[in-house]
Amino acid sequence: MKKWSMKPEIYSGFASLERLQQFEKETLCFVCDPYLAESDSLKRILGYVKRTNSVEIFSDIIPDPPIETVVQGIENMTRVQPTVVIAVGGGSAIDTAKAMLFFYKRTTGNKVKRFVAIPTTSGTGSEVTSASVITDTQNKIKYPIFHEAIIPHEAILDASLVMSSPPSVTAFSGLDVLTHAIESLASVNRTNYTNALAEKATELVFQYLPTCVNQGMEIEARVQMHEASTLAGLAFDAAGLGVCHAIAHQVGANFKVPHGLANSMLLPYVIEANSKNKETRRNYARISRKLGICPPSLPDHLAVSNLSQAVQQLAIECKAPIKLNSFGVQEDAALLAEDAIANNALNDTTFKTNPIQFTKEEIKEIYRKIIK
């Protein structure tokens, strides 16, 4: 039996921030990074908040949120006792807010009336998922948390908030969207519902991401990519991910490679490896034909090869490094970490829904392909 549901309410468009006017006489806890806390974007967002509310801002957010930051956030929430939590930012801010809220509720027994997510990047889909990824910096391991209790009550999608996102952030986050979509298409828990969302997200990424990277102020492209991120988030939250994320989490934890970039390096080789499964090969070939990446008559194995090449070409077009050495990771260091990366990938929650349960050596083989 498979379950399908869409829990977050989604508000999109340039009037969507008006949703914040619903709150009156509440204690609002905004979670964002230090840069956003000082930005005009946050001032604009706060402009929609009625003065009858009490507002607290927690901005001690850093990329790849470590356990220590989550603990700080829980302590802050315990002091403030918010009735509404509003996460504003990219995946790090929203993931941190999710983890804070998850453990705050369990340690204090306090309830929050409303949890709102406002993404400022088009990438993680965290605004609509039950996932949060936190990092054990000491042991260099990323831990994904999956629980329905951390799904935001609503997501507010205002594409004007991503217009100033720099090209590299736009590229890496957009390639993360692509990985979410393609991994959910291969997941053992995929359904017609998740496939529909993932296929549309994939189509939008190929069509609009290069424009967003190279012409960042092109509003229509930004709107399409912002919604693609949410579509892919809904898809993978229901279907699951796979070995690409399982390895990428470890690459990020070991070498500080941005998550979306690590995924984009690995994805072409994961497609090739997963296509050894006949049904998965057929699914990859179908999306390859649907996107026009290959002629309809091309055999499945060649259609998959075209898809893999198209994914890597998209990364190149978006000026994303396609190997670790291009990002500055030395080959010796990369090889030294391969055992730990493979072991931790095997234990990563996202690996469970991969269509093939690879061995440690097979995971190392995929990983080695991105070293140089």
mmCIF file of C-alpha atoms in Angstrom:
data_model
loop_
_atom_site.group_PDB
_atom_site.id
_atom_site.type_symbol
_atom_site.label_atom_id
_atom_site.label_comp_id
_atom_site.label_asym_id
_atom_site.label_seq_id
_atom_site.Cartn_x
_atom_site.Cartn_y
_atom_site.Cartn_z
ATOM 1 C CA MET A 1 0.000 0.000 0.000
ATOM 2 C CA LYS A 2 1.287 3.443 -0.931
ATOM 3 C CA LYS A 3 0.053 6.740 0.484
ATOM 4 C CA TRP A 4 -0.391 10.036 -1.317
ATOM 5 C CA SER A 5 -1.242 13.317 0.346
ATOM 6 C CA MET A 6 -0.375 17.004 -0.005
ATOM 7 C CA LYS A 7 -0.285 18.583 3.422
ATOM 8 C CA PRO A 8 1.208 22.054 3.064
ATOM 9 C CA GLU A 9 -1.028 24.836 1.874
ATOM 10 C CA ILE A 10 0.840 26.590 -0.934
ATOM 11 C CA TYR A 11 0.422 30.282 -1.702
ATOM 12 C CA SER A 12 2.260 31.605 -4.752
ATOM 13 C CA GLY A 13 2.472 34.886 -6.595
ATOM 14 C CA PHE A 14 3.573 38.405 -5.798
ATOM 15 C CA ALA A 15 0.719 38.996 -3.342
ATOM 16 C CA SER A 16 1.409 35.797 -1.403
ATOM 17 C CA LEU A 17 3.227 37.551 1.461
ATOM 18 C CA GLU A 18 -0.117 39.060 2.411
ATOM 19 C CA ARG A 19 -0.727 35.706 4.120
ATOM 20 C CA LEU A 20 1.334 37.059 7.022
ATOM 21 C CA GLN A 21 -1.448 39.510 7.778
ATOM 22 C CA GLN A 22 -3.491 36.628 9.186
ATOM 23 C CA PHE A 23 -1.553 36.749 12.460
ATOM 24 C CA GLU A 24 -2.757 38.962 15.285
ATOM 25 C CA LYS A 25 -1.595 39.083 18.892
ATOM 26 C CA GLU A 26 0.789 36.173 18.334
ATOM 27 C CA THR A 27 4.408 35.593 19.312
ATOM 28 C CA LEU A 28 6.243 35.163 16.011
ATOM 29 C CA CYS A 29 9.661 33.546 15.809
ATOM 30 C CA PHE A 30 11.397 34.257 12.495
ATOM 31 C CA VAL A 31 14.282 31.902 11.624
ATOM 32 C CA CYS A 32 16.745 33.162 8.995
ATOM 33 C CA ASP A 33 20.457 33.569 8.319
ATOM 34 C CA PRO A 34 22.439 36.655 9.477
ATOM 35 C CA TYR A 35 22.645 38.119 5.960
ATOM 36 C CA LEU A 36 18.883 37.964 5.471
ATOM 37 C CA ALA A 37 18.308 39.413 8.941
ATOM 38 C CA GLU A 38 19.961 42.640 7.780
ATOM 39 C CA SER A 39 18.433 42.681 4.311
ATOM 40 C CA ASP A 40 15.693 44.696 2.665
ATOM 41 C CA SER A 41 13.936 41.419 1.869
ATOM 42 C CA LEU A 42 13.296 40.699 5.537
ATOM 43 C CA LYS A 43 12.222 44.296 6.115
ATOM 44 C CA ARG A 44 9.721 43.867 3.310
ATOM 45 C CA ILE A 45 8.454 40.601 4.790
ATOM 46 C CA LEU A 46 8.142 42.121 8.251
ATOM 47 C CA GLY A 47 6.158 44.954 6.695
ATOM 48 C CA TYR A 48 3.252 42.532 6.298
ATOM 49 C CA VAL A 49 3.260 41.622 9.999
ATOM 50 C CA LYS A 50 0.701 43.471 12.120
ATOM 51 C CA ARG A 51 2.036 45.467 15.052
ATOM 52 C CA THR A 52 -0.172 43.588 17.501
ATOM 53 C CA ASN A 53 2.277 40.670 17.208
ATOM 54 C CA SER A 54 5.470 40.179 19.185
ATOM 55 C CA VAL A 55 8.409 39.410 16.859
ATOM 56 C CA GLU A 56 11.617 37.525 17.691
ATOM 57 C CA ILE A 57 14.346 36.870 15.104
ATOM 58 C CA PHE A 58 16.719 33.903 15.413
ATOM 59 C CA SER A 59 19.485 34.370 12.840
ATOM 60 C CA ASP A 60 22.360 32.173 14.019
ATOM 61 C CA ILE A 61 22.017 30.039 10.903
ATOM 62 C CA ILE A 62 24.978 28.679 8.941
ATOM 63 C CA PRO A 63 25.111 26.409 5.868
ATOM 64 C CA ASP A 64 24.784 22.677 6.494
ATOM 65 C CA PRO A 65 23.129 23.334 9.878
ATOM 66 C CA PRO A 66 25.121 21.648 12.658
ATOM 67 C CA ILE A 67 23.593 20.019 15.712
ATOM 68 C CA GLU A 68 24.973 22.836 17.884
ATOM 69 C CA THR A 69 22.948 25.454 15.991
ATOM 70 C CA VAL A 70 19.789 23.393 16.404
ATOM 71 C CA VAL A 71 20.432 23.213 20.154
ATOM 72 C CA GLN A 72 20.850 27.007 20.283
ATOM 73 C CA GLY A 73 17.605 27.393 18.423
ATOM 74 C CA ILE A 74 15.741 25.101 20.812
ATOM 75 C CA GLU A 75 17.037 27.121 23.751
ATOM 76 C CA ASN A 76 15.849 30.306 22.032
ATOM 77 C CA MET A 77 12.401 28.853 21.393
ATOM 78 C CA THR A 78 12.153 27.665 24.987
ATOM 79 C CA ARG A 79 12.819 31.209 26.144
ATOM 80 C CA VAL A 80 10.484 32.915 23.640
ATOM 81 C CA GLN A 81 7.722 30.267 23.553
ATOM 82 C CA PRO A 82 6.486 31.247 20.073
ATOM 83 C CA THR A 83 2.950 30.586 18.916
ATOM 84 C CA VAL A 84 3.979 30.915 15.252
ATOM 85 C CA VAL A 85 7.304 29.954 13.612
ATOM 86 C CA ILE A 86 8.231 31.472 10.245
ATOM 87 C CA ALA A 87 11.313 30.150 8.451
ATOM 88 C CA VAL A 88 12.716 32.445 5.769
ATOM 89 C CA GLY A 89 15.644 31.502 3.559
ATOM 90 C CA GLY A 90 17.221 28.594 1.744
ATOM 91 C CA GLY A 91 17.376 24.979 2.799
ATOM 92 C CA SER A 92 19.687 25.638 5.736
ATOM 93 C CA ALA A 93 17.320 28.108 7.411
ATOM 94 C CA ILE A 94 14.193 26.053 6.781
ATOM 95 C CA ASP A 95 15.869 22.776 7.778
ATOM 96 C CA THR A 96 17.183 24.355 10.979
ATOM 97 C CA ALA A 97 13.737 25.698 11.834
ATOM 98 C CA LYS A 98 12.246 22.253 11.245
ATOM 99 C CA ALA A 99 14.759 20.537 13.512
ATOM 100 C CA MET A 100 14.366 23.241 16.177
ATOM 101 C CA LEU A 101 10.613 22.875 16.126
ATOM 102 C CA PHE A 102 10.723 19.074 16.114
ATOM 103 C CA PHE A 103 12.842 18.828 19.268
ATOM 104 C CA TYR A 104 11.311 21.888 20.945
ATOM 105 C CA LYS A 105 7.870 20.288 20.877
ATOM 106 C CA ARG A 106 9.236 17.047 22.299
ATOM 107 C CA THR A 107 11.369 18.535 25.045
ATOM 108 C CA THR A 108 8.873 21.152 26.265
ATOM 109 C CA GLY A 109 5.483 19.759 25.268
ATOM 110 C CA ASN A 110 4.616 23.216 23.915
ATOM 111 C CA LYS A 111 2.613 23.515 20.726
ATOM 112 C CA VAL A 112 2.924 25.986 17.871
ATOM 113 C CA LYS A 113 -0.227 27.153 16.116
ATOM 114 C CA ARG A 114 1.343 27.687 12.702
ATOM 115 C CA PHE A 115 4.611 26.884 10.960
ATOM 116 C CA VAL A 116 5.220 28.889 7.778
ATOM 117 C CA ALA A 117 8.092 28.469 5.298
ATOM 118 C CA ILE A 118 9.141 31.215 2.894
ATOM 119 C CA PRO A 119 11.930 29.999 0.566
ATOM 120 C CA THR A 120 14.424 32.501 -0.824
ATOM 121 C CA THR A 121 16.150 29.970 -3.085
ATOM 122 C CA SER A 122 14.683 27.676 -5.715
ATOM 123 C CA GLY A 123 16.254 24.418 -4.717
ATOM 124 C CA THR A 124 15.645 22.302 -1.656
ATOM 125 C CA GLY A 125 11.852 22.117 -1.681
ATOM 126 C CA SER A 126 12.157 22.083 2.097
ATOM 127 C CA GLU A 127 9.129 24.360 2.357
ATOM 128 C CA VAL A 128 6.839 21.416 1.519
ATOM 129 C CA THR A 129 8.676 18.351 2.801
ATOM 130 C CA SER A 130 8.900 16.226 5.920
ATOM 131 C CA ALA A 131 12.700 16.267 5.648
ATOM 132 C CA SER A 132 15.400 18.145 7.517
ATOM 133 C CA VAL A 133 19.133 17.538 7.188
ATOM 134 C CA ILE A 134 21.431 18.371 10.094
ATOM 135 C CA THR A 135 25.187 17.870 10.333
ATOM 136 C CA ASP A 136 27.397 16.212 12.917
ATOM 137 C CA THR A 137 30.477 18.324 12.216
ATOM 138 C CA GLN A 138 32.712 16.334 14.552
ATOM 139 C CA ASN A 139 32.094 13.015 12.794
ATOM 140 C CA LYS A 140 31.479 14.583 9.344
ATOM 141 C CA ILE A 141 28.074 12.968 8.868
ATOM 142 C CA LYS A 142 24.819 14.471 7.632
ATOM 143 C CA TYR A 143 21.663 13.096 9.213
ATOM 144 C CA PRO A 144 18.386 13.405 7.317
ATOM 145 C CA ILE A 145 15.322 13.554 9.585
ATOM 146 C CA PHE A 146 12.006 12.493 8.072
ATOM 147 C CA HIS A 147 8.830 13.093 10.085
ATOM 148 C CA GLU A 148 5.377 14.361 9.181
ATOM 149 C CA ALA A 149 5.444 16.656 12.215
ATOM 150 C CA ILE A 150 7.981 18.957 10.539
ATOM 151 C CA ILE A 151 6.002 19.610 7.359
ATOM 152 C CA PRO A 152 5.162 23.333 7.374
ATOM 153 C CA HIS A 153 1.495 24.215 7.618
ATOM 154 C CA GLU A 154 1.933 26.512 4.656
ATOM 155 C CA ALA A 155 4.531 27.573 2.112
ATOM 156 C CA ILE A 156 4.653 31.078 0.679
ATOM 157 C CA LEU A 157 6.237 31.290 -2.772
ATOM 158 C CA ASP A 158 7.172 34.805 -3.803
ATOM 159 C CA ALA A 159 9.656 34.593 -6.676
ATOM 160 C CA SER A 160 10.759 38.206 -6.156
ATOM 161 C CA LEU A 161 12.662 36.944 -3.099
ATOM 162 C CA VAL A 162 15.011 34.883 -5.311
ATOM 163 C CA MET A 163 15.752 37.570 -7.906
ATOM 164 C CA SER A 164 18.975 38.631 -6.181
ATOM 165 C CA SER A 165 20.239 35.074 -5.748
ATOM 166 C CA PRO A 166 23.772 34.968 -7.271
ATOM 167 C CA PRO A 167 24.460 32.759 -10.317
ATOM 168 C CA SER A 168 26.332 30.038 -8.393
ATOM 169 C CA VAL A 169 23.618 29.692 -5.747
ATOM 170 C CA THR A 170 20.964 29.704 -8.470
ATOM 171 C CA ALA A 171 22.817 26.997 -10.386
ATOM 172 C CA PHE A 172 23.555 24.693 -7.457
ATOM 173 C CA SER A 173 20.064 24.975 -5.975
ATOM 174 C CA GLY A 174 18.456 24.473 -9.385
ATOM 175 C CA LEU A 175 20.525 21.365 -10.032
ATOM 176 C CA ASP A 176 19.344 20.099 -6.657
ATOM 177 C CA VAL A 177 15.777 20.457 -7.945
ATOM 178 C CA LEU A 178 16.698 18.318 -10.944
ATOM 179 C CA THR A 179 18.217 15.661 -8.699
ATOM 180 C CA HIS A 180 15.120 15.572 -6.487
ATOM 181 C CA ALA A 181 12.932 15.065 -9.528
ATOM 182 C CA ILE A 182 15.020 12.407 -11.268
ATOM 183 C CA GLU A 183 15.682 10.460 -8.065
ATOM 184 C CA SER A 184 11.976 10.400 -7.232
ATOM 185 C CA LEU A 185 11.266 9.094 -10.751
ATOM 186 C CA ALA A 186 13.531 6.119 -10.014
ATOM 187 C CA SER A 187 12.455 5.549 -6.405
ATOM 188 C CA VAL A 188 10.902 2.235 -5.417
ATOM 189 C CA ASN A 189 8.036 4.217 -3.835
ATOM 190 C CA ARG A 190 7.186 6.306 -6.886
ATOM 191 C CA THR A 191 3.557 6.551 -7.979
ATOM 192 C CA ASN A 192 1.693 8.141 -10.869
ATOM 193 C CA TYR A 193 1.154 11.151 -8.616
ATOM 194 C CA THR A 194 4.823 11.637 -7.783
ATOM 195 C CA ASN A 195 5.856 10.913 -11.379
ATOM 196 C CA ALA A 196 3.572 13.657 -12.672
ATOM 197 C CA LEU A 197 5.107 16.213 -10.305
ATOM 198 C CA ALA A 198 8.680 15.043 -10.932
ATOM 199 C CA GLU A 199 8.332 15.011 -14.710
ATOM 200 C CA LYS A 200 6.974 18.562 -14.740
ATOM 201 C CA ALA A 201 9.753 19.733 -12.423
ATOM 202 C CA THR A 202 12.388 18.112 -14.666
ATOM 203 C CA GLU A 203 10.923 19.794 -17.729
ATOM 204 C CA LEU A 204 10.926 23.204 -16.033
ATOM 205 C CA VAL A 205 14.537 22.880 -14.851
ATOM 206 C CA PHE A 206 15.878 22.072 -18.305
ATOM 207 C CA GLN A 207 13.831 24.889 -19.817
ATOM 208 C CA TYR A 208 14.388 27.682 -17.294
ATOM 209 C CA LEU A 209 17.477 27.084 -15.140
ATOM 210 C CA PRO A 210 20.061 28.363 -17.662
ATOM 211 C CA THR A 211 18.068 31.578 -18.033
ATOM 212 C CA CYS A 212 17.902 32.021 -14.247
ATOM 213 C CA VAL A 213 21.669 31.539 -13.994
ATOM 214 C CA ASN A 214 22.608 33.811 -16.890
ATOM 215 C CA GLN A 215 19.770 36.359 -16.727
ATOM 216 C CA GLY A 216 18.862 36.442 -13.065
ATOM 217 C CA MET A 217 16.346 39.265 -13.350
ATOM 218 C CA GLU A 218 14.187 37.398 -15.869
ATOM 219 C CA ILE A 219 11.071 37.161 -13.722
ATOM 220 C CA GLU A 220 9.148 34.507 -15.688
ATOM 221 C CA ALA A 221 12.090 32.081 -15.522
ATOM 222 C CA ARG A 222 12.438 32.742 -11.786
ATOM 223 C CA VAL A 223 8.731 32.040 -11.192
ATOM 224 C CA GLN A 224 8.927 28.763 -13.116
ATOM 225 C CA MET A 225 12.040 27.579 -11.262
ATOM 226 C CA HIS A 226 10.569 28.568 -7.892
ATOM 227 C CA GLU A 227 7.518 26.422 -8.576
ATOM 228 C CA ALA A 228 9.675 23.618 -10.012
ATOM 229 C CA SER A 229 11.483 23.434 -6.690
ATOM 230 C CA THR A 230 8.218 22.959 -4.827
ATOM 231 C CA LEU A 231 6.929 20.390 -7.346
ATOM 232 C CA ALA A 232 10.112 18.335 -6.965
ATOM 233 C CA GLY A 233 9.905 18.682 -3.179
ATOM 234 C CA LEU A 234 6.376 17.276 -3.145
ATOM 235 C CA ALA A 235 7.494 14.440 -5.427
ATOM 236 C CA PHE A 236 10.480 13.266 -3.412
ATOM 237 C CA ASP A 237 8.780 13.748 -0.072
ATOM 238 C CA ALA A 238 6.215 11.147 -1.082
ATOM 239 C CA ALA A 239 8.381 8.897 -3.260
ATOM 240 C CA GLY A 240 11.772 9.120 -1.580
ATOM 241 C CA LEU A 241 15.223 9.780 -3.025
ATOM 242 C CA GLY A 242 18.169 7.486 -3.663
ATOM 243 C CA VAL A 243 21.872 6.811 -3.731
ATOM 244 C CA CYS A 244 22.742 10.166 -5.286
ATOM 245 C CA HIS A 245 21.594 12.005 -2.169
ATOM 246 C CA ALA A 246 23.046 9.312 0.084
ATOM 247 C CA ILE A 247 26.526 9.934 -1.333
ATOM 248 C CA ALA A 248 26.083 13.697 -1.763
ATOM 249 C CA HIS A 249 25.286 14.109 1.941
ATOM 250 C CA GLN A 250 28.680 12.597 2.789
ATOM 251 C CA VAL A 251 30.552 14.582 0.137
ATOM 252 C CA GLY A 252 29.076 17.764 1.544
ATOM 253 C CA ALA A 253 29.886 16.832 5.132
ATOM 254 C CA ASN A 254 33.499 15.930 4.280
ATOM 255 C CA PHE A 255 34.465 18.660 1.820
ATOM 256 C CA LYS A 256 31.941 21.488 2.285
ATOM 257 C CA VAL A 257 30.695 20.996 -1.269
ATOM 258 C CA PRO A 258 27.309 22.724 -1.655
ATOM 259 C CA HIS A 259 24.606 20.079 -1.561
ATOM 260 C CA GLY A 260 23.117 20.774 -4.982
ATOM 261 C CA LEU A 261 26.576 20.815 -6.562
ATOM 262 C CA ALA A 262 27.506 17.453 -5.024
ATOM 263 C CA ASN A 263 24.256 16.023 -6.357
ATOM 264 C CA SER A 264 24.836 17.381 -9.857
ATOM 265 C CA MET A 265 28.342 15.883 -9.979
ATOM 266 C CA LEU A 266 27.012 12.461 -9.020
ATOM 267 C CA LEU A 267 23.693 12.360 -10.883
ATOM 268 C CA PRO A 268 24.962 11.383 -14.387
ATOM 269 C CA TYR A 269 26.840 8.416 -12.925
ATOM 270 C CA VAL A 270 23.952 7.426 -10.654
ATOM 271 C CA ILE A 271 21.667 7.379 -13.705
ATOM 272 C CA GLU A 272 24.103 5.050 -15.456
ATOM 273 C CA ALA A 273 24.427 2.779 -12.415
ATOM 274 C CA ASN A 274 20.707 2.621 -11.659
ATOM 275 C CA SER A 275 19.870 1.880 -15.298
ATOM 276 C CA LYS A 276 21.169 -1.659 -14.758
ATOM 277 C CA ASN A 277 17.716 -2.200 -13.274
ATOM 278 C CA LYS A 278 15.420 -2.874 -16.251
ATOM 279 C CA GLU A 279 12.388 -1.000 -14.931
ATOM 280 C CA THR A 280 14.482 1.992 -13.907
ATOM 281 C CA ARG A 281 16.153 2.029 -17.319
ATOM 282 C CA ARG A 282 12.707 2.144 -18.905
ATOM 283 C CA ASN A 283 11.674 5.050 -16.653
ATOM 284 C CA TYR A 284 14.815 7.034 -17.451
ATOM 285 C CA ALA A 285 14.325 6.388 -21.168
ATOM 286 C CA ARG A 286 10.723 7.569 -20.971
ATOM 287 C CA ILE A 287 11.636 10.926 -19.418
ATOM 288 C CA SER A 288 14.515 11.287 -21.881
ATOM 289 C CA ARG A 289 12.074 10.918 -24.795
ATOM 290 C CA LYS A 290 9.464 13.129 -23.166
ATOM 291 C CA LEU A 291 11.989 15.948 -22.792
ATOM 292 C CA GLY A 292 13.083 15.582 -26.416
ATOM 293 C CA ILE A 293 16.592 14.648 -25.345
ATOM 294 C CA CYS A 294 16.484 11.697 -27.741
ATOM 295 C CA PRO A 295 14.365 10.537 -30.705
ATOM 296 C CA PRO A 296 11.294 8.414 -29.832
ATOM 297 C CA SER A 297 12.729 5.399 -31.653
ATOM 298 C CA LEU A 298 16.046 5.312 -29.786
ATOM 299 C CA PRO A 299 16.599 2.113 -27.731
ATOM 300 C CA ASP A 300 16.268 2.474 -23.975
ATOM 301 C CA HIS A 301 19.966 2.138 -23.159
ATOM 302 C CA LEU A 302 20.886 4.911 -25.606
ATOM 303 C CA ALA A 303 18.033 7.110 -24.378
ATOM 304 C CA VAL A 304 19.409 6.741 -20.850
ATOM 305 C CA SER A 305 22.899 7.621 -22.056
ATOM 306 C CA ASN A 306 21.476 10.765 -23.666
ATOM 307 C CA LEU A 307 19.750 11.687 -20.402
ATOM 308 C CA SER A 308 22.971 11.253 -18.427
ATOM 309 C CA GLN A 309 24.873 13.410 -20.910
ATOM 310 C CA ALA A 310 22.125 16.067 -20.899
ATOM 311 C CA VAL A 311 22.280 16.313 -17.108
ATOM 312 C CA GLN A 312 26.031 16.872 -17.195
ATOM 313 C CA GLN A 313 25.746 19.323 -20.074
ATOM 314 C CA LEU A 314 23.166 21.326 -18.121
ATOM 315 C CA ALA A 315 25.615 21.565 -15.211
ATOM 316 C CA ILE A 316 28.346 22.763 -17.569
ATOM 317 C CA GLU A 317 25.968 25.312 -19.124
ATOM 318 C CA CYS A 318 25.236 26.587 -15.615
ATOM 319 C CA LYS A 319 28.995 26.902 -14.945
ATOM 320 C CA ALA A 320 28.942 24.260 -12.217
ATOM 321 C CA PRO A 321 32.116 22.196 -11.604
ATOM 322 C CA ILE A 322 31.514 18.588 -12.598
ATOM 323 C CA LYS A 323 34.413 17.048 -10.629
ATOM 324 C CA LEU A 324 35.666 17.446 -7.071
ATOM 325 C CA ASN A 325 39.142 18.503 -8.188
ATOM 326 C CA SER A 326 37.548 21.394 -10.118
ATOM 327 C CA PHE A 327 36.001 22.506 -6.831
ATOM 328 C CA GLY A 328 39.396 22.395 -5.112
ATOM 329 C CA VAL A 329 39.246 18.981 -3.425
ATOM 330 C CA GLN A 330 42.599 17.230 -3.685
ATOM 331 C CA GLU A 331 42.568 13.715 -5.125
ATOM 332 C CA ASP A 332 44.477 12.236 -2.156
ATOM 333 C CA ALA A 333 41.965 13.675 0.320
ATOM 334 C CA ALA A 334 39.035 12.471 -1.765
ATOM 335 C CA LEU A 335 40.391 8.922 -1.959
ATOM 336 C CA LEU A 336 41.262 8.891 1.729
ATOM 337 C CA ALA A 337 37.629 9.586 2.588
ATOM 338 C CA GLU A 338 36.052 7.008 0.279
ATOM 339 C CA ASP A 339 35.566 4.255 2.876
ATOM 340 C CA ALA A 340 33.847 6.567 5.333
ATOM 341 C CA ILE A 341 31.733 8.110 2.552
ATOM 342 C CA ALA A 342 30.604 4.705 1.295
ATOM 343 C CA ASN A 343 29.856 3.381 4.791
ATOM 344 C CA ASN A 344 27.822 6.430 5.741
ATOM 345 C CA ALA A 345 26.014 6.438 2.395
ATOM 346 C CA LEU A 346 24.907 2.856 3.007
ATOM 347 C CA ASN A 347 23.361 3.989 6.301
ATOM 348 C CA ASP A 348 21.809 7.164 4.907
ATOM 349 C CA THR A 349 18.002 7.130 5.034
ATOM 350 C CA THR A 350 17.707 8.263 1.427
ATOM 351 C CA PHE A 351 19.464 5.123 0.165
ATOM 352 C CA LYS A 352 16.565 2.900 1.240
ATOM 353 C CA THR A 353 14.362 3.879 -1.697
ATOM 354 C CA ASN A 354 17.016 3.532 -4.389
ATOM 355 C CA PRO A 355 16.018 0.965 -7.060
ATOM 356 C CA ILE A 356 19.256 -0.984 -6.555
ATOM 357 C CA GLN A 357 20.776 -1.719 -3.168
ATOM 358 C CA PHE A 358 24.408 -1.248 -4.121
ATOM 359 C CA THR A 359 27.287 -2.780 -2.207
ATOM 360 C CA LYS A 360 29.924 -0.670 -0.516
ATOM 361 C CA GLU A 361 32.323 -1.275 -3.409
ATOM 362 C CA GLU A 362 29.690 -0.252 -5.960
ATOM 363 C CA ILE A 363 29.041 2.990 -4.070
ATOM 364 C CA LYS A 364 32.781 3.678 -3.984
ATOM 365 C CA GLU A 365 32.886 3.093 -7.727
ATOM 366 C CA ILE A 366 30.198 5.748 -8.301
ATOM 367 C CA TYR A 367 31.944 8.150 -5.950
ATOM 368 C CA ARG A 368 35.364 7.739 -7.615
ATOM 369 C CA LYS A 369 33.916 8.955 -10.912
ATOM 370 C CA ILE A 370 33.509 12.485 -9.551
ATOM 371 C CA ILE A 371 36.988 12.799 -8.039
ATOM 372 C CA LYS A 372 38.792 13.982 -11.195
#
